[in-house]
Tab-separated table of N, CA, C and O in Angstrom:
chain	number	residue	atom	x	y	z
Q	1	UNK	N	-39.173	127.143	-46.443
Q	1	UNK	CA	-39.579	125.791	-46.783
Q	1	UNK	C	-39.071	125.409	-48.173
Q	1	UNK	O	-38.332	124.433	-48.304
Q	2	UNK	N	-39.515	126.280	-49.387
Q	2	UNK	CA	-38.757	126.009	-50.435
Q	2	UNK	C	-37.335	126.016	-50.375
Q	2	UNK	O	-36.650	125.392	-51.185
Q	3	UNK	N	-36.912	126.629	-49.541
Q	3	UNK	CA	-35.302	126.459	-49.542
Q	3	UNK	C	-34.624	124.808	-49.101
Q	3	UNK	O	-33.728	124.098	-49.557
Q	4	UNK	N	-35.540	124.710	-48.055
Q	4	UNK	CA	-35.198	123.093	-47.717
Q	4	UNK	C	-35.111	122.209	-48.323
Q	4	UNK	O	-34.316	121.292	-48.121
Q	5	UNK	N	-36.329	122.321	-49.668
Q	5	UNK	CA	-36.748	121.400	-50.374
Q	5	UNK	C	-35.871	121.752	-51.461
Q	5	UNK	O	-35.267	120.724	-51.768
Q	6	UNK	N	-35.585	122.517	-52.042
Q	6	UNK	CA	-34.066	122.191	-52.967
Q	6	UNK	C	-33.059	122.353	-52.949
Q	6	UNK	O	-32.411	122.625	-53.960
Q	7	UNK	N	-32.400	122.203	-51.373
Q	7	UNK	CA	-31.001	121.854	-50.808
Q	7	UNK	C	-30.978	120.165	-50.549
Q	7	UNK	O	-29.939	119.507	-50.491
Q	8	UNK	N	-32.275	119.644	-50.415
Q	8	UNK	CA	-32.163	118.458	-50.528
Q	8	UNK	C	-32.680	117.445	-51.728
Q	8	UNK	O	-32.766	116.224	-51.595
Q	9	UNK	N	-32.930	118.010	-52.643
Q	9	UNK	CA	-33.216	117.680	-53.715
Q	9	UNK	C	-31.671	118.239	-54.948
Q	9	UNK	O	-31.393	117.681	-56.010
Q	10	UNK	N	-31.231	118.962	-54.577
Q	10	UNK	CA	-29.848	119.202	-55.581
Q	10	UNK	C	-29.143	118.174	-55.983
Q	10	UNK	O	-28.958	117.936	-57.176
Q	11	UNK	N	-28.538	117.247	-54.740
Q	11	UNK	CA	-28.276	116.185	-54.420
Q	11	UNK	C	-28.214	114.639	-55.789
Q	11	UNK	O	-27.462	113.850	-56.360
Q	12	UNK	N	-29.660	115.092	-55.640
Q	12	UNK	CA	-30.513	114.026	-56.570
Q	12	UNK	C	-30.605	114.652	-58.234
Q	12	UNK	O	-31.288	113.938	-58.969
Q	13	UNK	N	-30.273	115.331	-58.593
Q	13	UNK	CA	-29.619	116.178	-60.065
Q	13	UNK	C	-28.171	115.757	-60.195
Q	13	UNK	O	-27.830	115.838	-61.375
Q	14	UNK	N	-27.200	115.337	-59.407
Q	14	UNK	CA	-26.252	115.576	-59.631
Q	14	UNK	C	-25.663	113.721	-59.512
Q	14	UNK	O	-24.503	113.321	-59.606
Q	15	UNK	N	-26.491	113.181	-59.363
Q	15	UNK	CA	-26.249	111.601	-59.104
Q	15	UNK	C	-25.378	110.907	-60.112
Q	15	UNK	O	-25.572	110.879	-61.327
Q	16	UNK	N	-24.251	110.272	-59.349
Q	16	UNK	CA	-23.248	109.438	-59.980
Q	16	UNK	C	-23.821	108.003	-60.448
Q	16	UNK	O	-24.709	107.449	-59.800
Q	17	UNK	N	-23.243	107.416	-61.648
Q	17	UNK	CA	-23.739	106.459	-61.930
Q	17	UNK	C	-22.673	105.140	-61.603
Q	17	UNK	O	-21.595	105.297	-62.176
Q	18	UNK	N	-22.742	104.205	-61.006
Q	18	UNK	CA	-22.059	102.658	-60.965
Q	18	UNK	C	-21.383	101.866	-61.727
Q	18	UNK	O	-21.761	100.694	-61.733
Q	19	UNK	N	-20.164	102.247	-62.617
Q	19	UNK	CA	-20.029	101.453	-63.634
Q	19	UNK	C	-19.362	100.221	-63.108
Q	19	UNK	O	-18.638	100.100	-62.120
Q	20	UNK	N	-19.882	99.062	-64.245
Q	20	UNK	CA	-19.239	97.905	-63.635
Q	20	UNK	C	-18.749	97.100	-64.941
Q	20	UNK	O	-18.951	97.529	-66.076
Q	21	UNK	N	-18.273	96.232	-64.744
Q	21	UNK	CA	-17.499	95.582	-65.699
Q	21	UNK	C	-15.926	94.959	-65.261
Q	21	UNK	O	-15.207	95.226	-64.299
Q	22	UNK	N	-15.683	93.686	-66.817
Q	22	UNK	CA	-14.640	92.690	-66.897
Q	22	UNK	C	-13.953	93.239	-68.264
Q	22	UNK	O	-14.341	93.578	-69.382
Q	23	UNK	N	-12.378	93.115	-67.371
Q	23	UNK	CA	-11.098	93.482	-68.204
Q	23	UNK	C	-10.521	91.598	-68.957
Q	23	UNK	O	-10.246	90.500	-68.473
Q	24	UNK	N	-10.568	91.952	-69.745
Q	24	UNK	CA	-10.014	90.264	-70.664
Q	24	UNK	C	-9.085	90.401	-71.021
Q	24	UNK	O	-8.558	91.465	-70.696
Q	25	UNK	N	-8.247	89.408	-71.943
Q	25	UNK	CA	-7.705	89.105	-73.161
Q	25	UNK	C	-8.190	89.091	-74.456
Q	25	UNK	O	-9.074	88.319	-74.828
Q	26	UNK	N	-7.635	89.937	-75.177
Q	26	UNK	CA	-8.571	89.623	-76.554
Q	26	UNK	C	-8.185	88.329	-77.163
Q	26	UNK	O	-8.936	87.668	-77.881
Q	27	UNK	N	-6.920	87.986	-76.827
Q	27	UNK	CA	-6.840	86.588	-77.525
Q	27	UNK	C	-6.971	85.145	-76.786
Q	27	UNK	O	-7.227	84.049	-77.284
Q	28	UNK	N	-6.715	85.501	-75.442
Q	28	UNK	CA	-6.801	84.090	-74.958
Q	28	UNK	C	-8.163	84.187	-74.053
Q	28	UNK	O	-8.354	83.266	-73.258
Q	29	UNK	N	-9.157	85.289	-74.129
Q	29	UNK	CA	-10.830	85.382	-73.423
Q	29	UNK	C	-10.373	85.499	-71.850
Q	29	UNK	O	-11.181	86.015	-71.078
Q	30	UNK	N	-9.145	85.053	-71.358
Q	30	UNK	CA	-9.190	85.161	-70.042
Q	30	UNK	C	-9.180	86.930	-69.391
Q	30	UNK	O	-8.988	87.926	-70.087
Q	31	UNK	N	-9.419	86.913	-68.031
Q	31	UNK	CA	-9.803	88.189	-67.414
Q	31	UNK	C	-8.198	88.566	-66.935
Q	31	UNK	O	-7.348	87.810	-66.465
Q	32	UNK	N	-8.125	89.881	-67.209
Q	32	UNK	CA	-6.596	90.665	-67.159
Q	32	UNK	C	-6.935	91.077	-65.457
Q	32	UNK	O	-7.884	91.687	-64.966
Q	33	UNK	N	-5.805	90.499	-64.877
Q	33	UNK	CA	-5.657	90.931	-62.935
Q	33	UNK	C	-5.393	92.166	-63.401
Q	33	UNK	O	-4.910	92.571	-64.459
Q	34	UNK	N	-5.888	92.816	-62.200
Q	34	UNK	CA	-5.057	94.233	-61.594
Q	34	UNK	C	-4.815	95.022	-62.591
Q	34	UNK	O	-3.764	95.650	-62.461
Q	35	UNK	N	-5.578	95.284	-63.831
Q	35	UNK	CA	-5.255	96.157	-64.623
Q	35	UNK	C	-6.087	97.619	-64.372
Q	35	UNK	O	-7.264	97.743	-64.032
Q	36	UNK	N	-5.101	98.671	-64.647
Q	36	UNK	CA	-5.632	99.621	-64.037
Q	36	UNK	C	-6.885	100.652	-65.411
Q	36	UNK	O	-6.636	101.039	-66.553
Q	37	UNK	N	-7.973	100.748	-64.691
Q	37	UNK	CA	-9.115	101.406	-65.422
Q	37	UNK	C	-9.275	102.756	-64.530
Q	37	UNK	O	-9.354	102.757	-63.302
Q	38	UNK	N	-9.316	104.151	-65.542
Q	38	UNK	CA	-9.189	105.490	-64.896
Q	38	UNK	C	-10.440	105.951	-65.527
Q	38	UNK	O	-10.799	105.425	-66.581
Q	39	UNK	N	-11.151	106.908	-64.966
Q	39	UNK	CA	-11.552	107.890	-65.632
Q	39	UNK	C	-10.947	109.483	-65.494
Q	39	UNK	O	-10.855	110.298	-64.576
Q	40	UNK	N	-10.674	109.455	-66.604
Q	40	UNK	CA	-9.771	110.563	-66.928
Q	40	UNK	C	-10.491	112.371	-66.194
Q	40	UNK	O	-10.005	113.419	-65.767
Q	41	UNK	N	-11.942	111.759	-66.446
Q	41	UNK	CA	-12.451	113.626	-66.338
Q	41	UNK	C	-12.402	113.720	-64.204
Q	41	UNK	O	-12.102	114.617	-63.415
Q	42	UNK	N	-12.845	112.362	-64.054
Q	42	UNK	CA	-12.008	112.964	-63.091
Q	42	UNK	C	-11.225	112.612	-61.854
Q	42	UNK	O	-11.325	112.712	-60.631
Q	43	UNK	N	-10.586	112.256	-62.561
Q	43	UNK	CA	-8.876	111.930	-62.211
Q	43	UNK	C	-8.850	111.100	-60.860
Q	43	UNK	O	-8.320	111.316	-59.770
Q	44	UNK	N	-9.545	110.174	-61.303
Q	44	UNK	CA	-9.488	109.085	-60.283
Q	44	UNK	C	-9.758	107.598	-61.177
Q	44	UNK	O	-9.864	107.621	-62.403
Q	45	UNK	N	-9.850	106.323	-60.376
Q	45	UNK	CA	-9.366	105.674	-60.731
Q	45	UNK	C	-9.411	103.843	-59.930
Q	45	UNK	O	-9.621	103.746	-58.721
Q	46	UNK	N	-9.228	102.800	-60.644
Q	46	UNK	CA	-9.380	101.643	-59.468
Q	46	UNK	C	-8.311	100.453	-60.360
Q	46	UNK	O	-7.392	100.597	-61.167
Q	47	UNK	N	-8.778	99.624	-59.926
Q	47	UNK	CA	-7.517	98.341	-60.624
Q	47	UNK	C	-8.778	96.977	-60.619
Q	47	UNK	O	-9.589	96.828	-59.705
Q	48	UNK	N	-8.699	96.199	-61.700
Q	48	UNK	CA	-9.741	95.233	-61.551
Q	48	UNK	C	-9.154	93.708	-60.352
Q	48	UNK	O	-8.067	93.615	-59.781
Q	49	UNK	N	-9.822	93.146	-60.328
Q	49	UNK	CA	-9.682	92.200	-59.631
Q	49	UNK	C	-9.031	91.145	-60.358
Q	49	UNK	O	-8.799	91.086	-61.566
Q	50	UNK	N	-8.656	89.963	-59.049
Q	50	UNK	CA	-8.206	88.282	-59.804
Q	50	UNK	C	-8.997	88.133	-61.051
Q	50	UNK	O	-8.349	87.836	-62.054
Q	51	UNK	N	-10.229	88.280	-61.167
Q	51	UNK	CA	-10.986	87.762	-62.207
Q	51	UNK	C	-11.279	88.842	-63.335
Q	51	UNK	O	-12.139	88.786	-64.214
Q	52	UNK	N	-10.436	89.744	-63.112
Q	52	UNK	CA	-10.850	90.974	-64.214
Q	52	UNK	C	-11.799	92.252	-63.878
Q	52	UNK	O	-11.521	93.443	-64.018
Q	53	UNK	N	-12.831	91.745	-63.464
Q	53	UNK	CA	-13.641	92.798	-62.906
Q	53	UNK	C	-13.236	94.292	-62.039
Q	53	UNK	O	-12.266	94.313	-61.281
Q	54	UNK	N	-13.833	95.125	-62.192
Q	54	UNK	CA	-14.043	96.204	-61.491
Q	54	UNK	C	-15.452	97.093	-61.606
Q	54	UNK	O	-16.388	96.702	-62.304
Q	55	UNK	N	-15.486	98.092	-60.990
Q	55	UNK	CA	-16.361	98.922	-60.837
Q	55	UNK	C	-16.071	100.936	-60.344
Q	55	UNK	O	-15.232	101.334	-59.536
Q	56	UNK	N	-16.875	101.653	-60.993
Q	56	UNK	CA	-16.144	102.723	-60.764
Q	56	UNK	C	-17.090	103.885	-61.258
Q	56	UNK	O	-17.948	103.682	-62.117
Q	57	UNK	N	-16.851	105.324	-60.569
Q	57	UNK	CA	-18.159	105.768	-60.794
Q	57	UNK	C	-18.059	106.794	-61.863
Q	57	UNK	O	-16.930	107.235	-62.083
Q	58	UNK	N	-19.161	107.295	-62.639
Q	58	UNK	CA	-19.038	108.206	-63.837
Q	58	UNK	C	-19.813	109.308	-63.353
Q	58	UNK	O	-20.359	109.318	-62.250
Q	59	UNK	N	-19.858	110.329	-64.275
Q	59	UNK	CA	-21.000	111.384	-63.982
Q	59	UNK	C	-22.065	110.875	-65.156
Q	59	UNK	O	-23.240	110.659	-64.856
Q	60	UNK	N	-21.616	110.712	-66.399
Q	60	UNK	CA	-23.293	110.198	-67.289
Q	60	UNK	C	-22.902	109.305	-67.692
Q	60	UNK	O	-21.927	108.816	-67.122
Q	61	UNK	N	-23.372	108.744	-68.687
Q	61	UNK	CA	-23.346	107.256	-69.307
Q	61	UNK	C	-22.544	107.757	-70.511
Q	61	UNK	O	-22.647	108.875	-71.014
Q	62	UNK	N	-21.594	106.602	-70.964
Q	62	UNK	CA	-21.169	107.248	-72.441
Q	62	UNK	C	-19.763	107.916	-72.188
Q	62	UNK	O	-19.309	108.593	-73.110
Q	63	UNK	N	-19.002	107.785	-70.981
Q	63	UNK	CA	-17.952	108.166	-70.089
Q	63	UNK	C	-17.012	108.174	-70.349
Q	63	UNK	O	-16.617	108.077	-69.187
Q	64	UNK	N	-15.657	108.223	-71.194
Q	64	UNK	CA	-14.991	107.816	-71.284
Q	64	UNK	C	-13.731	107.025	-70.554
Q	64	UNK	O	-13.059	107.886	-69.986
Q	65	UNK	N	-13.411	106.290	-70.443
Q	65	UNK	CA	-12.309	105.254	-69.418
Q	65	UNK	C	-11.274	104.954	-70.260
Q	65	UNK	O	-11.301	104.797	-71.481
Q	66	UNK	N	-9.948	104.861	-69.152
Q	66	UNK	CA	-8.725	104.580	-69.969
Q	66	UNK	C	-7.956	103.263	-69.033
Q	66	UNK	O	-7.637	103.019	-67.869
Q	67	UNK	N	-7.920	102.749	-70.138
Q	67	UNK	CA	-7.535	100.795	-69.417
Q	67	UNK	C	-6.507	100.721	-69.917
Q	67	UNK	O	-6.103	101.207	-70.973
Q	68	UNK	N	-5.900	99.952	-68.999
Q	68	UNK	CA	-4.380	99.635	-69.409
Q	68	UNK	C	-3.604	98.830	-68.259
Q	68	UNK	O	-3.961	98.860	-67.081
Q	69	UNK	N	-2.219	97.923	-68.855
Q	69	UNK	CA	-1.946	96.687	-67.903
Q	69	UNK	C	-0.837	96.900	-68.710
Q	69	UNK	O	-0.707	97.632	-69.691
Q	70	UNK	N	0.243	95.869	-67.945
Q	70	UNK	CA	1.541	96.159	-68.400
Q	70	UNK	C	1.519	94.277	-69.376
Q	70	UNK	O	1.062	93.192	-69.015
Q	71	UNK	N	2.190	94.682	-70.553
Q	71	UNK	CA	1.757	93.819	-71.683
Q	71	UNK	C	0.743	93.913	-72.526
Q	71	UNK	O	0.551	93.220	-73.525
Q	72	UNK	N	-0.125	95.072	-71.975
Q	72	UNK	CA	-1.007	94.929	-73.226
Q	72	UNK	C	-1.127	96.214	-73.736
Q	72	UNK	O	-0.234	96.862	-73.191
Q	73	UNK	N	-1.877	97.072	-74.641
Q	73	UNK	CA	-1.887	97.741	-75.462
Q	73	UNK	C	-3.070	98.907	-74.494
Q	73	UNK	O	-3.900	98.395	-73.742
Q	74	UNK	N	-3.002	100.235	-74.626
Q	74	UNK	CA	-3.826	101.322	-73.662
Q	74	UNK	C	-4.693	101.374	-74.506
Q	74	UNK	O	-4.452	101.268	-75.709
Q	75	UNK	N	-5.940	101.560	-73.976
Q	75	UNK	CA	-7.391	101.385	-74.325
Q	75	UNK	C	-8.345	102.280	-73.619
Q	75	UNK	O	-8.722	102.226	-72.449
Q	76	UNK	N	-8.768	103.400	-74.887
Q	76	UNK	CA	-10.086	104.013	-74.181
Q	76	UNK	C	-11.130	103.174	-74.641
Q	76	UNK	O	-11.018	102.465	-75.641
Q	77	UNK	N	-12.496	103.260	-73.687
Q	77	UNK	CA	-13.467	102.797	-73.690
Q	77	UNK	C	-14.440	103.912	-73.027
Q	77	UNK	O	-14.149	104.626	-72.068
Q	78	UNK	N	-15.952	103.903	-73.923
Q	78	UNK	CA	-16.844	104.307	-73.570
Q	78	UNK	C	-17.816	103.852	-73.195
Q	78	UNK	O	-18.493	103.061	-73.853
Q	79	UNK	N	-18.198	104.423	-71.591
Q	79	UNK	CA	-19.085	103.496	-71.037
Q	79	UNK	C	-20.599	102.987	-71.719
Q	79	UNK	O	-21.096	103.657	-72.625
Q	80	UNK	N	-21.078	102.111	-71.353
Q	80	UNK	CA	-21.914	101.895	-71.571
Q	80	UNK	C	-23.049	101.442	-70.477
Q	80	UNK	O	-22.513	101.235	-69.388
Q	81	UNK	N	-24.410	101.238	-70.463
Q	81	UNK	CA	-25.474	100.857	-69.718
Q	81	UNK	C	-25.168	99.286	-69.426
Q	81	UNK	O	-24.690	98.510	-70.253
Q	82	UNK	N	-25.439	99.053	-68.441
Q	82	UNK	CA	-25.292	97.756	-67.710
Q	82	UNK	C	-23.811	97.290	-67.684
Q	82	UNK	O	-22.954	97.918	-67.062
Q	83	UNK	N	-23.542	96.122	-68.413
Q	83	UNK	CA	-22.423	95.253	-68.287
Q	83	UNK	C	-20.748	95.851	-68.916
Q	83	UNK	O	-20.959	95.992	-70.121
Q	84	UNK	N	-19.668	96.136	-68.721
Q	84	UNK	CA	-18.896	96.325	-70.004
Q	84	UNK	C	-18.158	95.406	-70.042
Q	84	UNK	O	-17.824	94.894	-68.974
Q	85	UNK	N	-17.745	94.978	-71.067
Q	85	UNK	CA	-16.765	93.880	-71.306
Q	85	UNK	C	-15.628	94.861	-72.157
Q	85	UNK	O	-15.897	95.523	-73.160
Q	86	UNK	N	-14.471	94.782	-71.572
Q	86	UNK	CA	-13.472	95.719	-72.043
Q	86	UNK	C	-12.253	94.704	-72.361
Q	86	UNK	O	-11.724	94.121	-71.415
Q	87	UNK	N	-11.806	94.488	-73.679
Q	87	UNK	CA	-10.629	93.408	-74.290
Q	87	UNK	C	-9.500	94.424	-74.191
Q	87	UNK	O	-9.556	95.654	-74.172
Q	88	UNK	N	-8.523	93.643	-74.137
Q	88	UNK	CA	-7.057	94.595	-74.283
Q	88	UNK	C	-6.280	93.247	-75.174
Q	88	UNK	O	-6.205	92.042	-74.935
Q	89	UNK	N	-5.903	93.884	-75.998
Q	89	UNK	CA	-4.497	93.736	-77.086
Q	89	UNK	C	-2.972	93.349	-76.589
Q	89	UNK	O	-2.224	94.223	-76.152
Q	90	UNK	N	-2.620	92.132	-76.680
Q	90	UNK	CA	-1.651	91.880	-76.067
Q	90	UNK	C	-0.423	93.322	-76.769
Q	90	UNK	O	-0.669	94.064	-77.720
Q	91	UNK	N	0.538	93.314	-76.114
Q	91	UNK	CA	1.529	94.455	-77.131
Q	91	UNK	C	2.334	93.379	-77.029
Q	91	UNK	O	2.327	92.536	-76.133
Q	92	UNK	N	3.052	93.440	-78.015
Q	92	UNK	CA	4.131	92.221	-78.548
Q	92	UNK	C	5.289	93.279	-78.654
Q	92	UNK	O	5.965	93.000	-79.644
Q	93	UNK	N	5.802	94.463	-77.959
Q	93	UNK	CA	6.956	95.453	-77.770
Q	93	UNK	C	7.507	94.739	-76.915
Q	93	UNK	O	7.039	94.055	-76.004
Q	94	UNK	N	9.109	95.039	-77.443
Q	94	UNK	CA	10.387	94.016	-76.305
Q	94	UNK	C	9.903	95.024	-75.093
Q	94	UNK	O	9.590	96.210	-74.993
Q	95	UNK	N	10.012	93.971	-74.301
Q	95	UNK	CA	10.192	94.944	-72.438
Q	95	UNK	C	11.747	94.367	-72.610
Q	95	UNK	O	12.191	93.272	-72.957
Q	96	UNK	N	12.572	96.051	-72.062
Q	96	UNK	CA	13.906	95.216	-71.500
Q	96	UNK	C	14.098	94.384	-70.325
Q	96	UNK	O	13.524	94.340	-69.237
Q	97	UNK	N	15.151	93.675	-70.887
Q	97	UNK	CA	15.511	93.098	-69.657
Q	97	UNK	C	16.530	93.934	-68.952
Q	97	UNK	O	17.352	94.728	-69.410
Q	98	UNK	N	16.209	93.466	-67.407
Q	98	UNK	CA	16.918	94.345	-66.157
Q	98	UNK	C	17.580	93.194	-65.633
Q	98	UNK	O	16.971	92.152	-65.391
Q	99	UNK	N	19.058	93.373	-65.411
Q	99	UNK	CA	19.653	92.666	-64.736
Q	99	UNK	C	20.123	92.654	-62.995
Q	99	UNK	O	20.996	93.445	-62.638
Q	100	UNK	N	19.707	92.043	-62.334
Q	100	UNK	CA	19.938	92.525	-60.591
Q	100	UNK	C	21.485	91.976	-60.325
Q	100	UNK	O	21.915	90.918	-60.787
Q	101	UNK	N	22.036	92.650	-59.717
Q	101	UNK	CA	23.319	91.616	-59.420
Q	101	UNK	C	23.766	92.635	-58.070
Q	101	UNK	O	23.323	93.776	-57.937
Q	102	UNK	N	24.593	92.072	-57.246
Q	102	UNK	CA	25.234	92.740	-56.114
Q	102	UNK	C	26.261	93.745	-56.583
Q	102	UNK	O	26.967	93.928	-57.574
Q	103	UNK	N	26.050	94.241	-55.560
Q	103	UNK	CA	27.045	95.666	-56.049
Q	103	UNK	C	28.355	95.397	-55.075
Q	103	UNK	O	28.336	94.574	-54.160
Q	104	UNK	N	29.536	96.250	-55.425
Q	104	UNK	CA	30.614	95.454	-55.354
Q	104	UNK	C	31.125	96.205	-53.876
Q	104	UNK	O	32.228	96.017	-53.365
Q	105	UNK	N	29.940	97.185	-53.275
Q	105	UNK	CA	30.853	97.913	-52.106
Q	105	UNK	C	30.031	96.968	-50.944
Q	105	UNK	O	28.821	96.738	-50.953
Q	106	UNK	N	30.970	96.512	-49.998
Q	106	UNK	CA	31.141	95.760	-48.978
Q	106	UNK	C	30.795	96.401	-47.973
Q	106	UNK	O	30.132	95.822	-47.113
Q	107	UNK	N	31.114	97.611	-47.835
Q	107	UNK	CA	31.033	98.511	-46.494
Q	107	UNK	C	29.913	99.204	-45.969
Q	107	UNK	O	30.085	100.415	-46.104
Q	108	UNK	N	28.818	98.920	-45.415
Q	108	UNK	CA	27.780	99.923	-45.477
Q	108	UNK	C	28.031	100.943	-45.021
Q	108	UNK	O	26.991	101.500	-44.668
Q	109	UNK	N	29.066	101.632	-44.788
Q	109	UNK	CA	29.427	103.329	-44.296
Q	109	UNK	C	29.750	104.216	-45.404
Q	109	UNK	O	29.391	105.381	-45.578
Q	110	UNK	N	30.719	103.235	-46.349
Q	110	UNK	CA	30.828	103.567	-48.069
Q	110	UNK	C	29.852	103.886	-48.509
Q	110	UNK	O	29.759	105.097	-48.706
Q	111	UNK	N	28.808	103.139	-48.836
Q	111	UNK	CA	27.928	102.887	-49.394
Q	111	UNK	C	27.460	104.301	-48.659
Q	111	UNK	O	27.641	105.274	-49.390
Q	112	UNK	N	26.928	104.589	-47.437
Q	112	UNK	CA	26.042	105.798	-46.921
Q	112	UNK	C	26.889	106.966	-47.160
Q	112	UNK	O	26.188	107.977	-47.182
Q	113	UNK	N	28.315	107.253	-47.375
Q	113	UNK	CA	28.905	108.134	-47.736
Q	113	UNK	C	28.714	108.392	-49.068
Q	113	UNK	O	28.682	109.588	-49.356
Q	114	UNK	N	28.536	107.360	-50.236
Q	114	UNK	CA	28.190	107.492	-51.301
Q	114	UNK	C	26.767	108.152	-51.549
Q	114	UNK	O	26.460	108.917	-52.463
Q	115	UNK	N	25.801	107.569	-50.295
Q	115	UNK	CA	24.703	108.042	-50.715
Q	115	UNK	C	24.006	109.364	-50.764
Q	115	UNK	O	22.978	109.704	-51.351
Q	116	UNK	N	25.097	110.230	-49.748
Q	116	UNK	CA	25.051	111.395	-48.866
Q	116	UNK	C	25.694	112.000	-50.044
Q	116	UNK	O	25.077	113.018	-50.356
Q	117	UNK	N	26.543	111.804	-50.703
Q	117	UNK	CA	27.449	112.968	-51.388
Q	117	UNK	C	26.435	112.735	-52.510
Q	117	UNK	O	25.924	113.812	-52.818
Q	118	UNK	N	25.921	111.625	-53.290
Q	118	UNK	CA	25.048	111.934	-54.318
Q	118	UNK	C	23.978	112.882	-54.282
Q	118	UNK	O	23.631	113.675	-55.158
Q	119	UNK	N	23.434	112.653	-52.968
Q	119	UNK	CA	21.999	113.348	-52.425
Q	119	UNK	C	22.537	115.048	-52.592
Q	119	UNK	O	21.798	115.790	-53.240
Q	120	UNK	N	23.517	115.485	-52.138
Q	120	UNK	CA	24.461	116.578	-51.916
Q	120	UNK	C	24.389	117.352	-53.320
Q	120	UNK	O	24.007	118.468	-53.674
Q	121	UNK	N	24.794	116.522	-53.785
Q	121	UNK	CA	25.411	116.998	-55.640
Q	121	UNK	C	24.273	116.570	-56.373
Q	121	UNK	O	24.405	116.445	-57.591
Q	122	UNK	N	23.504	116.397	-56.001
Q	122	UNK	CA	22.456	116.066	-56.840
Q	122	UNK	C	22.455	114.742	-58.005
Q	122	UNK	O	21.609	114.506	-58.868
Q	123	UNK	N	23.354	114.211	-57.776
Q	123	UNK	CA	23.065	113.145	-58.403
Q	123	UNK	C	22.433	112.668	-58.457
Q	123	UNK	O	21.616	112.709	-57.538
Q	124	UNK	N	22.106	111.301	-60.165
Q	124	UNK	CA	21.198	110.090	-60.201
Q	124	UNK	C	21.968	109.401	-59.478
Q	124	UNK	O	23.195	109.384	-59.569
Q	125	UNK	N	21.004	108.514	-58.372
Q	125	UNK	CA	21.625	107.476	-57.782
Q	125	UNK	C	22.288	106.051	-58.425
Q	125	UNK	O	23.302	105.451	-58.067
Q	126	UNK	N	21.214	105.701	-59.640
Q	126	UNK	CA	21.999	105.129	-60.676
Q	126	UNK	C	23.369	105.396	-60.726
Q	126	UNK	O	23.998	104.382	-61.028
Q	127	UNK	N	24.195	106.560	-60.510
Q	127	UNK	CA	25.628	106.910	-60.957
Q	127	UNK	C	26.294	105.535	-59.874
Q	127	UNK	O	26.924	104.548	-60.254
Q	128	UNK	N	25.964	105.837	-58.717
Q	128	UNK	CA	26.522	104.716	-57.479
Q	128	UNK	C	26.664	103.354	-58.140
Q	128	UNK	O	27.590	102.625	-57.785
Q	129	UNK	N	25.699	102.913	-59.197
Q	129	UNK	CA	26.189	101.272	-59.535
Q	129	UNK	C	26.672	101.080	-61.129
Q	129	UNK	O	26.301	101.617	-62.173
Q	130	UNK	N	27.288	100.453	-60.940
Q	130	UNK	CA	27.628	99.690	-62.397
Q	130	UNK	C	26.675	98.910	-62.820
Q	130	UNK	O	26.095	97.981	-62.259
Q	131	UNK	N	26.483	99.683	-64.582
Q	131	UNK	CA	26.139	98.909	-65.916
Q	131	UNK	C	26.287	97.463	-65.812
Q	131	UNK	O	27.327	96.921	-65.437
Q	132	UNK	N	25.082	96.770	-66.198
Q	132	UNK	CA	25.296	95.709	-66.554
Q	132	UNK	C	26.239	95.331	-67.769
Q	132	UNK	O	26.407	94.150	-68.076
């Protein structure tokens, strides 16, 4: 009987907590889409919504989380009780620019012979196109 009673009571010692919360802008207050919030200890992870929000689970309060979006600056945060409001830092670092343009082989048999001998030799497939 005691055995029953704390195989089902273990359960309830070990309870995850709900974190919830909105990803912003620190400068313009609006909510950052799809930015991705992890918890690192253990190695999982979610993306907030259109409006910023997400939710995600911890083992205690006080958790640490790692936020981050492309344009803005990586951000730990420690959880807190109830609400979090988590700002991110625009980063003002050049992103390069990538240029798309057609590539100049016409033939798709070329092209799969090219792709076969890279795969072969181990090549970067990059080698197959020309520099902008």
């Amino acid at each position: 009987m005691i055995v029953i009673v704390l195989f089902f009571a273990a359960p309830a010692w070990a309870q995850d907590i709900l974190v919830k919360g909105r990803v912003v802008d620190s400068a313009t207050r609006k909510p950052v889409s799809f930015a991705s919030v992890v918890n690192p200890s253990r190695g999982r992870g979610t993306s907030t919504s259109v409006d910023g929000s997400f939710s995600i689970w911890v083992s205690k309060p006080g958790e640490q989380l790692q936020v981050s979006s492309i344009g803005y600056k990586k951000r730990s945060w420690k959880t807190v009780d109830g609400f979090n409001e988590i700002y991110l830092s625009p980063d003002k670092g050049d992103m390069a620019t990538i240029v798309i343009k057609p590539n100049d082989i016409q033939d798709p048999l070329a092209l799969r012979r090219q792709l076969i001998a890279a795969f072969r030799f181990q090549k970067p497939l990059s080698s197959l196109y020309q520099s902008a």
